Structure formats: C-alpha cells, structure tokens
Amino acid sequence: MPPPDGCSINSAASDESEDIEPLIGSDEIPPQCCSARFNLAFLMFLGFTVVYGLRVNLSVAMVAMVNSTDPDPDGNHSVTNACPPPSGRENTSNNFQQPAGVPHYNWDSETQGWLLGAFFFGYLCTQIPGGYLAGHYGGKFFLGLGVLGTAALTLLTPLAAKWGSYWLFALRALEGFGEGVTYPAMMAIWARWAPPLERSRLIAMSASGGSFGAFVALPLTGYICQMLGWPTVFYICGGAGCLWAVFWFIFVSDDPRNHRRISKEEQDYIIKTVGPQGTGHGWSLPLLHMALSVQLWAIIVTQMCSNWAYYTLLTSLPTYMDVILHFDLQSNGFLSSLPYLGSWLMAWLSGVMADALIERRVFSVTVVRKIFTFRTLAGWAKVFWVAAGINAGGAVIYTLLGSGKLQPWALTEEERAEAERKRNRSISH
C-alpha cells in the first residue's frame, strides 16, 4: 500500500525510526527485467568477473612458472611431506609439463611470496583517493579506466617475468594501483543508481562478479597453463579486460539523469527514491566526525578482517594445494575455486533476502546488515587458522558496533535542511 501524503522512500516515518527504510508502493516500481539499472548491474558483474581473473591468474600460473615451489630450490635440505605425494612425483623438479619454449624461473618461496603480494601494495594506495574522486566526479571513468589499465598491464606480464622478478613485482604493484579504484567507484555509481529497496541485491549482484571471477579463473588458468603454457593466461585475461572496457564506456552513464536508453518511468523512480544521496559530494569531508564514528570503524575493521581471510585463500591456496596436498595443476585450480562458487551463490541469495527483509520491515537495516555479515568459518592449519580467527573477530566487532543507519555527518545539505524542517514541524505541533 502506498504511503500517505506522498512520502518518498527517503522520508523517515518518524524521528525514532531513522534506521528503517520507508516503503514505496510496489505498483509504483518499474520492472527490473531489462531495465537500465539491471543492465548496469549485469555489466558491472562481468567487469568484476574480469577484475578477479586479472587478480588471481598469477596465483595458479605461479605453480607453472617456477621450476619448483619448494622453499629451497637448491635442494640442500631434507623434506618431510605432511601429505605423501602421488607415485612418480617425488623426484621431479617441475610437476607440470609446459609446451616447448615456455620459460621457467628459479624463484624461491620468499620471492614468490613478494610477487603474489605485490598487487596489494598498489591496491592499498588508491582505494581512498579513488573513492573520494569517484564520489565527486562519478564512478564510470574510474571503474572503466581501472579495469582497462590493469588489463593492459597484464598483457605485459610474460615480458616483465622475462626481465626479472623486480620488474614483475613493479608491474603487479601497478596493476593493484589501477584496480584499487574499482570497488569504491562501484559504490559511487550505486549511490546515484540504486533505489534503497533494491540496493542490497544490485550491489550483491555486481560485487559477486568477484567471487564468480575467482571461481572461473582458477580452474581455467590451470587448464590453459597445461594446454597452452602460462603466458597465454595473461594474454587472454588482459584481452578480456580490454574488450569489457569498450562495452563499459559505450553503454554506461554515471547518472540516470543523462542515460540515453533509460525509460522515463524508471528514471523518475530512481531520482525520486534515491533523492539527495544521488548527488555528488563536495570537496570538503567531515574527517573529524568520520574519525570519531564508532559505526564507521566497525565497518572498516570488519572489512579488513574479511579481506584478510578472503585474500589469504585467493593468493595462497593454489600453492598450498601444490606443495602440501600435491594436486596436479588442473585439479589444483578446480579445488581452489570451490570456496568462491559458494561465495558467489550466497552473495546473490543474501542480497535478495536482505532487500526482502527490509521491504517487509521484518528487521531494521542495521539488524539485516549484521545478520548477513556473520559466516560460517573454516580453516586448515597455521595461516588458515589465523585467517579464520581474524575473520570471526571482524564479524563479532561488526555485530556489536556496526550500524546501517545513515550517520549525521554523512548527510547532504539538502538532507540536513529537510531534517531541520521536520523537527520544526514536530515542535510546532
């Protein structure tokens, strides 16, 4: 039933219920199928599929690139296998045969660790400035350029590896520098495009491309390495990223107001429901209020803990499968990808369920966010137990301190003025 007095989705039902998203009549919502916002989510899903292909390809390819994943390539030590290797693999220096002419490198485990971690040195640098600039100018340019730049650099990976590990480290750091803007840019786009009652499913659909990309890229990389050689992996991933960028820049718009193919009905619906949140922020930011916000820090700590576990698996699992469990390259890639199949499926399901719970007012926004942040956790030994513990700690912190309510320091000038008018009306009555 539509709310009385023409209330929009952004109007608070009462001063005491700011944590609950008000509703709009279902008969006023244009269909999602083939809509501009759904097409945007699907294209963004494909983009993050490519992004994670660019990100994880080295994790599997590394097993094929080096002569041995053994910590000491000189063999001046005895090795006690935690798991017995399959028959015939005990004395081979390289377990995976490559096509003729494909180079191999004598990188010890420390060098491999630096190369796998190089991406995140660059990734760390651009997320905050990327999000700030994307929020001001719009996310289309930053997300598109981030993927395109990373894809172009990925094409140079075989050349950088040939020149030496330092060159490859620098290249991977630059790739991370480019990809660092992608997720902040996605959030800046949805701030202008996502109606509040569809926000969870649209963001979940878009971001789940990362898990789907890992699920596809890990086994595919293993197969390509064995059939065509590891350099081909980087050419295919880089080419896919460049191709995606062409479609992105042609079909995507920062704002529904200037989209060339959106219907008037959908355009009005998005503008009405998103309201002032759909406008870009100014140059000034309430840094002190942000630094003192317990709710913001809860989200930051939770994200850090979640990423620790996620990227530990993403970067280390293929090597673990090789060195400890002794799986062949194709089985390695397939088994390493299975956690991301589950993550992808749960992301879609949780996004739809979260929107449904908010729309039906079963729980408040804060309660829904907390419910869908807490996970079943598992780990193996040592590094995996640490990752599991950190992940669990992040979930507990967010459950205790997190909030889905828009904080006062995050309000736009228009929203502050509207809140002041509401307070004045309530006082006068």
Short mmCIF file of C-alpha atoms in Angstrom, two decimals:
data_model
loop_
_atom_site.label_atom_id
_atom_site.label_comp_id
_atom_site.label_asym_id
_atom_site.label_seq_id
_atom_site.Cartn_x
_atom_site.Cartn_y
_atom_site.Cartn_z
CA MET A 1 0.00 0.00 0.00
CA PRO A 2 1.47 3.40 -0.96
CA PRO A 3 2.46 5.64 1.97
CA PRO A 4 0.14 8.57 2.75
CA ASP A 5 0.85 12.22 1.96
CA GLY A 6 3.12 11.38 -0.95
CA CYS A 7 6.01 10.23 1.24
CA SER A 8 9.04 9.10 -0.74
CA ILE A 9 11.29 6.18 0.09
CA ASN A 10 13.82 8.55 1.69
CA SER A 11 11.33 10.19 4.05
CA ALA A 12 11.58 8.94 7.62
CA ALA A 13 8.41 7.51 9.04
CA SER A 14 9.24 9.10 12.40
CA ASP A 15 12.18 10.65 14.16
CA GLU A 16 12.58 7.48 16.21
CA SER A 17 12.75 5.12 13.21
CA GLU A 18 15.60 6.51 11.15
CA ASP A 19 17.12 3.03 10.99
CA ILE A 20 14.23 1.67 8.88
CA GLU A 21 13.93 2.36 5.17
CA PRO A 22 10.41 3.70 4.43
CA LEU A 23 8.46 1.97 1.70
CA ILE A 24 7.05 2.89 -1.67
CA GLY A 25 4.06 1.20 -3.25
CA SER A 26 5.01 -1.86 -5.28
CA ASP A 27 2.74 -0.66 -8.09
CA GLU A 28 5.00 2.37 -8.49
CA ILE A 29 8.17 0.35 -9.04
CA PRO A 30 9.07 -0.21 -12.71
CA PRO A 31 10.12 -3.79 -13.55
CA GLN A 32 13.75 -4.77 -13.11
CA CYS A 33 13.97 -7.13 -16.08
CA CYS A 34 15.81 -5.43 -18.97
CA SER A 35 15.85 -2.16 -17.01
CA ALA A 36 18.79 0.22 -17.19
CA ARG A 37 19.70 -0.42 -13.55
CA PHE A 38 19.63 -4.20 -14.04
CA ASN A 39 21.73 -3.94 -17.21
CA LEU A 40 24.20 -1.77 -15.29
CA ALA A 41 24.41 -4.41 -12.53
CA PHE A 42 24.99 -7.17 -15.08
CA LEU A 43 27.72 -5.26 -16.91
CA MET A 44 29.33 -4.46 -13.56
CA PHE A 45 29.11 -8.15 -12.66
CA LEU A 46 31.03 -9.02 -15.84
CA GLY A 47 33.54 -6.29 -15.02
CA PHE A 48 34.33 -7.71 -11.60
CA THR A 49 34.50 -11.18 -13.09
CA VAL A 50 37.27 -9.86 -15.33
CA VAL A 51 38.85 -7.93 -12.44
CA TYR A 52 39.27 -11.08 -10.37
CA GLY A 53 40.53 -13.00 -13.36
CA LEU A 54 43.25 -10.36 -13.66
CA ARG A 55 43.88 -10.54 -9.93
CA VAL A 56 44.16 -14.30 -9.34
CA ASN A 57 45.74 -15.54 -12.56
CA LEU A 58 49.24 -15.28 -11.12
CA SER A 59 48.29 -17.41 -8.08
CA VAL A 60 47.79 -20.50 -10.25
CA ALA A 61 50.22 -19.56 -13.01
CA MET A 62 52.99 -19.23 -10.42
CA VAL A 63 52.87 -23.01 -9.90
CA ALA A 64 53.67 -23.48 -13.59
CA MET A 65 56.11 -20.56 -13.90
CA VAL A 66 58.70 -21.76 -11.40
CA ASN A 67 60.95 -24.78 -11.59
CA SER A 68 59.82 -25.76 -8.10
CA THR A 69 57.59 -24.36 -5.38
CA ASP A 70 59.95 -25.88 -2.83
CA PRO A 71 61.33 -23.30 -0.33
CA ASP A 72 64.92 -24.20 -1.23
CA PRO A 73 65.36 -24.65 -4.99
CA ASP A 74 68.95 -25.80 -4.47
CA GLY A 75 67.68 -28.90 -2.66
CA ASN A 76 70.21 -28.59 0.21
CA HIS A 77 67.80 -29.90 2.82
CA SER A 78 65.59 -32.85 3.60
CA VAL A 79 61.86 -32.56 3.18
CA THR A 80 59.24 -34.31 5.28
CA ASN A 81 55.94 -34.32 3.44
CA ALA A 82 52.85 -33.67 5.55
CA CYS A 83 50.87 -35.49 2.88
CA PRO A 84 52.54 -38.20 0.80
CA PRO A 85 52.91 -37.21 -2.86
CA PRO A 86 51.36 -39.37 -5.57
CA SER A 87 53.53 -42.05 -7.10
CA GLY A 88 56.01 -40.71 -9.62
CA ARG A 89 56.09 -37.13 -8.33
CA GLU A 90 58.70 -37.47 -5.60
CA ASN A 91 61.77 -36.67 -7.67
CA THR A 92 60.53 -34.25 -10.30
CA SER A 93 61.75 -30.66 -10.13
CA ASN A 94 58.74 -29.40 -12.01
CA ASN A 95 55.45 -31.24 -11.70
CA PHE A 96 53.68 -29.61 -14.63
CA GLN A 97 54.85 -30.06 -18.17
CA GLN A 98 54.62 -26.96 -20.34
CA PRO A 99 54.63 -26.62 -24.13
CA ALA A 100 58.08 -26.36 -25.70
CA GLY A 101 59.71 -22.98 -25.40
CA VAL A 102 57.75 -21.80 -22.33
CA PRO A 103 60.23 -20.34 -19.81
CA HIS A 104 60.59 -21.33 -16.15
CA TYR A 105 62.16 -19.34 -13.33
CA ASN A 106 64.18 -20.23 -10.24
CA TRP A 107 62.22 -18.17 -7.71
CA ASP A 108 62.37 -19.34 -4.10
CA SER A 109 59.33 -19.24 -1.81
CA GLU A 110 60.21 -15.77 -0.46
CA THR A 111 60.38 -14.31 -3.96
CA GLN A 112 57.09 -15.98 -4.86
CA GLY A 113 55.51 -14.50 -1.74
CA TRP A 114 56.64 -10.99 -2.67
CA LEU A 115 55.35 -11.39 -6.21
CA LEU A 116 51.96 -12.66 -5.04
CA GLY A 117 51.71 -9.83 -2.53
CA ALA A 118 52.93 -7.07 -4.86
CA PHE A 119 49.43 -6.46 -6.17
CA PHE A 120 48.21 -5.36 -2.76
CA PHE A 121 50.94 -2.76 -2.29
CA GLY A 122 49.45 -0.83 -5.18
CA TYR A 123 45.88 -1.79 -4.31
CA LEU A 124 46.21 -0.16 -0.90
CA CYS A 125 47.23 3.22 -2.32
CA THR A 126 44.26 4.15 -4.49
CA GLN A 127 41.14 2.95 -2.68
CA ILE A 128 40.56 6.03 -0.50
CA PRO A 129 41.52 8.69 -3.10
CA GLY A 130 39.71 6.66 -5.77
CA GLY A 131 36.53 6.58 -3.72
CA TYR A 132 36.79 10.29 -2.93
CA LEU A 133 37.23 11.30 -6.56
CA ALA A 134 34.61 8.84 -7.82
CA GLY A 135 32.11 10.25 -5.34
CA HIS A 136 32.75 13.76 -6.64
CA TYR A 137 33.02 13.14 -10.39
CA GLY A 138 31.14 9.85 -10.77
CA GLY A 139 32.42 6.29 -10.91
CA LYS A 140 32.13 5.42 -14.62
CA PHE A 141 35.52 6.81 -15.63
CA PHE A 142 37.39 5.45 -12.60
CA LEU A 143 35.97 1.93 -12.76
CA GLY A 144 36.40 1.69 -16.53
CA LEU A 145 39.93 3.10 -16.51
CA GLY A 146 40.90 0.92 -13.54
CA VAL A 147 39.95 -2.26 -15.36
CA LEU A 148 41.34 -1.13 -18.70
CA GLY A 149 44.67 -0.07 -17.21
CA THR A 150 45.04 -3.30 -15.28
CA ALA A 151 44.17 -5.36 -18.36
CA ALA A 152 46.72 -3.54 -20.49
CA LEU A 153 49.43 -4.09 -17.87
CA THR A 154 48.51 -7.78 -17.58
CA LEU A 155 49.40 -8.23 -21.25
CA LEU A 156 52.98 -7.29 -20.31
CA THR A 157 53.33 -9.94 -17.59
CA PRO A 158 55.35 -12.50 -19.63
CA LEU A 159 57.75 -9.75 -20.71
CA ALA A 160 58.19 -8.46 -17.15
CA ALA A 161 58.82 -12.00 -15.87
CA LYS A 162 61.48 -12.47 -18.56
CA TRP A 163 63.22 -9.28 -17.42
CA GLY A 164 63.30 -10.41 -13.80
CA SER A 165 61.36 -10.66 -10.55
CA TYR A 166 61.83 -6.96 -9.72
CA TRP A 167 60.16 -5.95 -12.97
CA LEU A 168 57.29 -8.35 -12.34
CA PHE A 169 56.88 -7.02 -8.80
CA ALA A 170 56.64 -3.47 -10.11
CA LEU A 171 54.15 -4.50 -12.79
CA ARG A 172 51.90 -6.30 -10.32
CA ALA A 173 52.02 -3.31 -7.95
CA LEU A 174 50.91 -1.06 -10.83
CA GLU A 175 48.07 -3.47 -11.60
CA GLY A 176 46.94 -3.22 -7.99
CA PHE A 177 47.22 0.57 -8.20
CA GLY A 178 44.75 0.51 -11.11
CA GLU A 179 42.34 -1.97 -9.55
CA GLY A 180 42.24 -0.12 -6.24
CA VAL A 181 39.64 2.32 -7.58
CA THR A 182 37.19 -0.32 -8.84
CA TYR A 183 35.16 -1.14 -5.72
CA PRO A 184 34.98 2.48 -4.47
CA ALA A 185 33.87 3.52 -7.97
CA MET A 186 31.17 0.83 -7.93
CA MET A 187 29.77 2.23 -4.67
CA ALA A 188 29.84 5.76 -6.08
CA ILE A 189 27.81 4.60 -9.08
CA TRP A 190 25.21 2.79 -6.98
CA ALA A 191 24.86 5.81 -4.71
CA ARG A 192 23.25 7.50 -7.73
CA TRP A 193 21.58 4.48 -9.32
CA ALA A 194 20.33 2.09 -6.61
CA PRO A 195 16.84 2.63 -5.11
CA PRO A 196 17.09 1.87 -1.36
CA LEU A 197 14.76 -1.13 -1.51
CA GLU A 198 16.89 -2.69 -4.29
CA ARG A 199 20.27 -1.61 -3.00
CA SER A 200 21.30 -4.92 -1.42
CA ARG A 201 20.51 -7.06 -4.46
CA LEU A 202 22.02 -4.65 -7.00
CA ILE A 203 25.27 -4.29 -5.06
CA ALA A 204 25.38 -8.03 -4.30
CA MET A 205 24.83 -8.89 -7.96
CA SER A 206 27.58 -6.51 -9.05
CA ALA A 207 30.16 -7.40 -6.42
CA SER A 208 29.52 -11.15 -6.72
CA GLY A 209 31.31 -10.95 -10.04
CA GLY A 210 34.49 -11.07 -7.96
CA SER A 211 33.68 -14.46 -6.48
CA PHE A 212 32.42 -15.72 -9.83
CA GLY A 213 35.60 -14.46 -11.49
CA ALA A 214 37.75 -16.34 -8.96
CA PHE A 215 35.61 -19.46 -9.43
CA VAL A 216 36.06 -19.33 -13.22
CA ALA A 217 39.63 -18.04 -13.39
CA LEU A 218 41.28 -20.51 -11.00
CA PRO A 219 40.42 -23.76 -12.87
CA LEU A 220 40.59 -22.08 -16.28
CA THR A 221 44.07 -20.79 -15.52
CA GLY A 222 45.22 -24.28 -14.59
CA TYR A 223 43.80 -25.72 -17.79
CA ILE A 224 45.32 -23.02 -20.01
CA CYS A 225 48.71 -23.39 -18.31
CA GLN A 226 48.82 -27.09 -19.08
CA MET A 227 47.42 -26.89 -22.61
CA LEU A 228 48.87 -23.64 -23.97
CA GLY A 229 51.51 -22.51 -21.48
CA TRP A 230 51.31 -19.97 -18.69
CA PRO A 231 51.98 -16.83 -20.84
CA THR A 232 48.69 -17.43 -22.67
CA VAL A 233 46.80 -16.93 -19.40
CA PHE A 234 47.86 -13.30 -19.19
CA TYR A 235 47.11 -12.60 -22.85
CA ILE A 236 43.58 -13.99 -22.55
CA CYS A 237 42.81 -12.21 -19.26
CA GLY A 238 44.25 -8.93 -20.49
CA GLY A 239 42.36 -9.14 -23.77
CA ALA A 240 39.08 -9.86 -21.95
CA GLY A 241 39.56 -6.79 -19.77
CA CYS A 242 40.19 -4.52 -22.76
CA LEU A 243 37.12 -5.87 -24.55
CA TRP A 244 34.92 -5.32 -21.49
CA ALA A 245 36.10 -1.71 -21.19
CA VAL A 246 34.82 -0.96 -24.72
CA PHE A 247 31.27 -2.00 -23.77
CA TRP A 248 31.52 -0.20 -20.43
CA PHE A 249 32.38 3.20 -21.89
CA ILE A 250 29.73 2.86 -24.62
CA PHE A 251 26.74 1.77 -22.53
CA VAL A 252 27.25 3.15 -19.01
CA SER A 253 26.28 6.53 -17.60
CA ASP A 254 27.24 7.99 -14.21
CA ASP A 255 23.75 9.26 -13.51
CA PRO A 256 20.25 8.11 -14.54
CA ARG A 257 19.50 11.73 -15.47
CA ASN A 258 21.78 11.58 -18.51
CA HIS A 259 21.42 7.91 -19.52
CA ARG A 260 20.49 7.68 -23.21
CA ARG A 261 18.45 4.46 -23.10
CA ILE A 262 16.59 4.65 -19.79
CA SER A 263 12.79 4.89 -19.76
CA LYS A 264 11.17 7.99 -18.29
CA GLU A 265 9.31 5.82 -15.79
CA GLU A 266 12.49 4.21 -14.49
CA GLN A 267 14.39 7.48 -14.49
CA ASP A 268 11.73 9.20 -12.37
CA TYR A 269 11.57 6.24 -9.99
CA ILE A 270 15.34 6.24 -9.36
CA ILE A 271 15.60 10.01 -8.97
CA LYS A 272 12.60 10.10 -6.61
CA THR A 273 13.73 7.27 -4.36
CA VAL A 274 17.46 8.00 -4.23
CA GLY A 275 16.90 11.69 -3.58
CA PRO A 276 19.81 13.91 -2.44
CA GLN A 277 22.03 10.85 -1.90
CA GLY A 278 22.27 10.63 -5.68
CA THR A 279 24.20 13.86 -5.98
CA GLY A 280 27.98 14.03 -5.83
CA HIS A 281 29.60 15.14 -2.59
CA GLY A 282 31.55 18.36 -2.32
CA TRP A 283 35.27 18.71 -1.93
CA SER A 284 35.13 19.04 1.87
CA LEU A 285 34.71 15.97 4.05
CA PRO A 286 33.80 15.72 7.77
CA LEU A 287 37.09 13.99 8.56
CA LEU A 288 36.96 14.55 12.32
CA HIS A 289 33.41 13.19 12.61
CA MET A 290 34.37 10.23 10.44
CA ALA A 291 37.44 9.50 12.56
CA LEU A 292 35.32 9.53 15.73
CA SER A 293 32.48 7.42 14.29
CA VAL A 294 32.35 4.04 16.04
CA GLN A 295 29.98 2.73 13.36
CA LEU A 296 32.40 3.63 10.57
CA TRP A 297 35.32 1.99 12.36
CA ALA A 298 33.23 -1.14 12.87
CA ILE A 299 32.76 -1.37 9.10
CA ILE A 300 36.46 -0.68 8.44
CA VAL A 301 37.70 -3.33 10.89
CA THR A 302 35.16 -5.85 9.62
CA GLN A 303 36.21 -5.28 6.02
CA MET A 304 39.89 -5.63 6.92
CA CYS A 305 39.26 -8.93 8.73
CA SER A 306 37.11 -10.26 5.92
CA ASN A 307 39.68 -9.34 3.29
CA TRP A 308 42.48 -10.99 5.28
CA ALA A 309 40.76 -14.37 5.10
CA TYR A 310 39.49 -13.87 1.55
CA TYR A 311 42.83 -12.92 0.05
CA THR A 312 44.76 -15.48 2.06
CA LEU A 313 42.74 -18.14 0.30
CA LEU A 314 42.86 -16.34 -3.03
CA THR A 315 46.63 -15.99 -3.19
CA SER A 316 47.94 -18.90 -1.11
CA LEU A 317 45.51 -21.75 -1.71
CA PRO A 318 46.92 -22.85 -5.12
CA THR A 319 50.46 -23.07 -3.71
CA TYR A 320 49.15 -24.90 -0.64
CA MET A 321 47.34 -27.36 -2.88
CA ASP A 322 50.59 -27.94 -4.77
CA VAL A 323 53.22 -28.03 -2.02
CA ILE A 324 51.26 -29.67 0.79
CA LEU A 325 48.47 -31.65 -0.86
CA HIS A 326 50.29 -32.40 -4.16
CA PHE A 327 47.35 -31.91 -6.53
CA ASP A 328 48.03 -31.68 -10.24
CA LEU A 329 47.57 -28.27 -11.86
CA GLN A 330 44.04 -28.74 -13.22
CA SER A 331 42.74 -30.32 -10.00
CA ASN A 332 44.54 -27.58 -8.06
CA GLY A 333 42.70 -24.84 -9.91
CA PHE A 334 39.31 -26.53 -9.65
CA LEU A 335 39.55 -27.27 -5.91
CA SER A 336 40.91 -23.79 -5.17
CA SER A 337 37.89 -22.30 -6.92
CA LEU A 338 35.19 -24.11 -4.91
CA PRO A 339 35.04 -21.62 -1.99
CA TYR A 340 34.25 -18.87 -4.49
CA LEU A 341 31.40 -20.84 -6.03
CA GLY A 342 29.77 -20.91 -2.62
CA SER A 343 30.56 -17.23 -2.08
CA TRP A 344 29.00 -16.27 -5.41
CA LEU A 345 25.80 -18.22 -4.81
CA MET A 346 25.41 -16.88 -1.27
CA ALA A 347 26.04 -13.30 -2.40
CA TRP A 348 23.08 -13.42 -4.79
CA LEU A 349 20.83 -15.15 -2.28
CA SER A 350 21.74 -12.88 0.63
CA GLY A 351 21.21 -9.72 -1.44
CA VAL A 352 17.67 -10.71 -2.39
CA MET A 353 16.86 -11.86 1.14
CA ALA A 354 18.25 -8.69 2.70
CA ASP A 355 16.09 -6.46 0.48
CA ALA A 356 13.03 -8.60 1.23
CA LEU A 357 13.56 -8.35 4.99
CA ILE A 358 13.97 -4.57 4.78
CA GLU A 359 10.98 -4.09 2.47
CA ARG A 360 8.70 -6.14 4.73
CA ARG A 361 10.07 -4.41 7.85
CA VAL A 362 10.93 -7.76 9.42
CA PHE A 363 14.17 -6.23 10.74
CA SER A 364 15.77 -2.80 10.64
CA VAL A 365 18.53 -2.01 8.14
CA THR A 366 21.16 -2.36 10.89
CA VAL A 367 19.93 -5.79 12.01
CA VAL A 368 19.78 -7.04 8.40
CA ARG A 369 23.31 -5.84 7.69
CA LYS A 370 24.60 -7.61 10.80
CA ILE A 371 22.80 -10.85 10.04
CA PHE A 372 24.31 -11.07 6.57
CA THR A 373 27.81 -10.11 7.74
CA PHE A 374 28.22 -13.07 10.24
CA ARG A 375 29.70 -16.52 8.22
CA THR A 376 30.45 -20.00 8.77
CA LEU A 377 34.23 -20.17 9.04
CA ALA A 378 36.75 -22.94 8.44
CA GLY A 379 40.47 -23.18 8.17
CA TRP A 380 43.23 -25.72 7.91
CA ALA A 381 46.40 -25.14 9.88
CA LYS A 382 48.65 -22.23 10.80
CA VAL A 383 47.92 -19.42 8.32
CA PHE A 384 44.39 -20.66 7.63
CA TRP A 385 43.53 -20.84 11.34
CA VAL A 386 44.85 -17.30 11.75
CA ALA A 387 42.74 -16.13 8.82
CA ALA A 388 39.65 -17.85 10.24
CA GLY A 389 40.21 -16.27 13.66
CA ILE A 390 40.64 -12.79 12.19
CA ASN A 391 37.53 -13.23 10.07
CA ALA A 392 35.49 -14.34 13.09
CA GLY A 393 36.80 -11.39 15.11
CA GLY A 394 35.72 -8.96 12.42
CA ALA A 395 32.23 -10.45 12.35
CA VAL A 396 31.89 -10.11 16.14
CA ILE A 397 33.08 -6.48 16.08
CA TYR A 398 30.58 -5.56 13.40
CA THR A 399 27.77 -7.37 15.22
CA LEU A 400 28.47 -5.39 18.39
CA LEU A 401 29.29 -1.96 16.97
CA GLY A 402 28.07 -1.75 13.37
CA SER A 403 25.07 0.22 12.16
CA GLY A 404 23.15 0.53 8.90
CA LYS A 405 21.76 3.95 9.84
CA LEU A 406 22.94 6.97 7.88
CA GLN A 407 25.17 8.93 10.23
CA PRO A 408 24.59 12.67 10.79
CA TRP A 409 27.99 13.62 9.40
CA ALA A 410 27.17 11.82 6.12
CA LEU A 411 24.02 13.84 5.39
CA THR A 412 23.96 16.19 2.41
CA GLU A 413 22.99 19.84 2.83
CA GLU A 414 19.55 19.10 1.39
CA GLU A 415 19.00 16.27 3.86
CA ARG A 416 20.08 18.41 6.79
CA ALA A 417 17.66 21.15 5.75
CA GLU A 418 14.83 18.63 5.42
CA ALA A 419 15.59 17.15 8.85
CA GLU A 420 15.54 20.65 10.35
CA ARG A 421 12.15 21.38 8.76
CA LYS A 422 10.76 18.14 10.18
CA ARG A 423 11.98 18.98 13.65
CA ASN A 424 10.44 22.45 13.43
CA ARG A 425 7.09 20.99 12.29
CA SER A 426 7.06 18.45 15.13
CA ILE A 427 7.83 21.19 17.70
CA SER A 428 5.07 23.45 16.35
CA HIS A 429 2.55 20.60 16.61
#
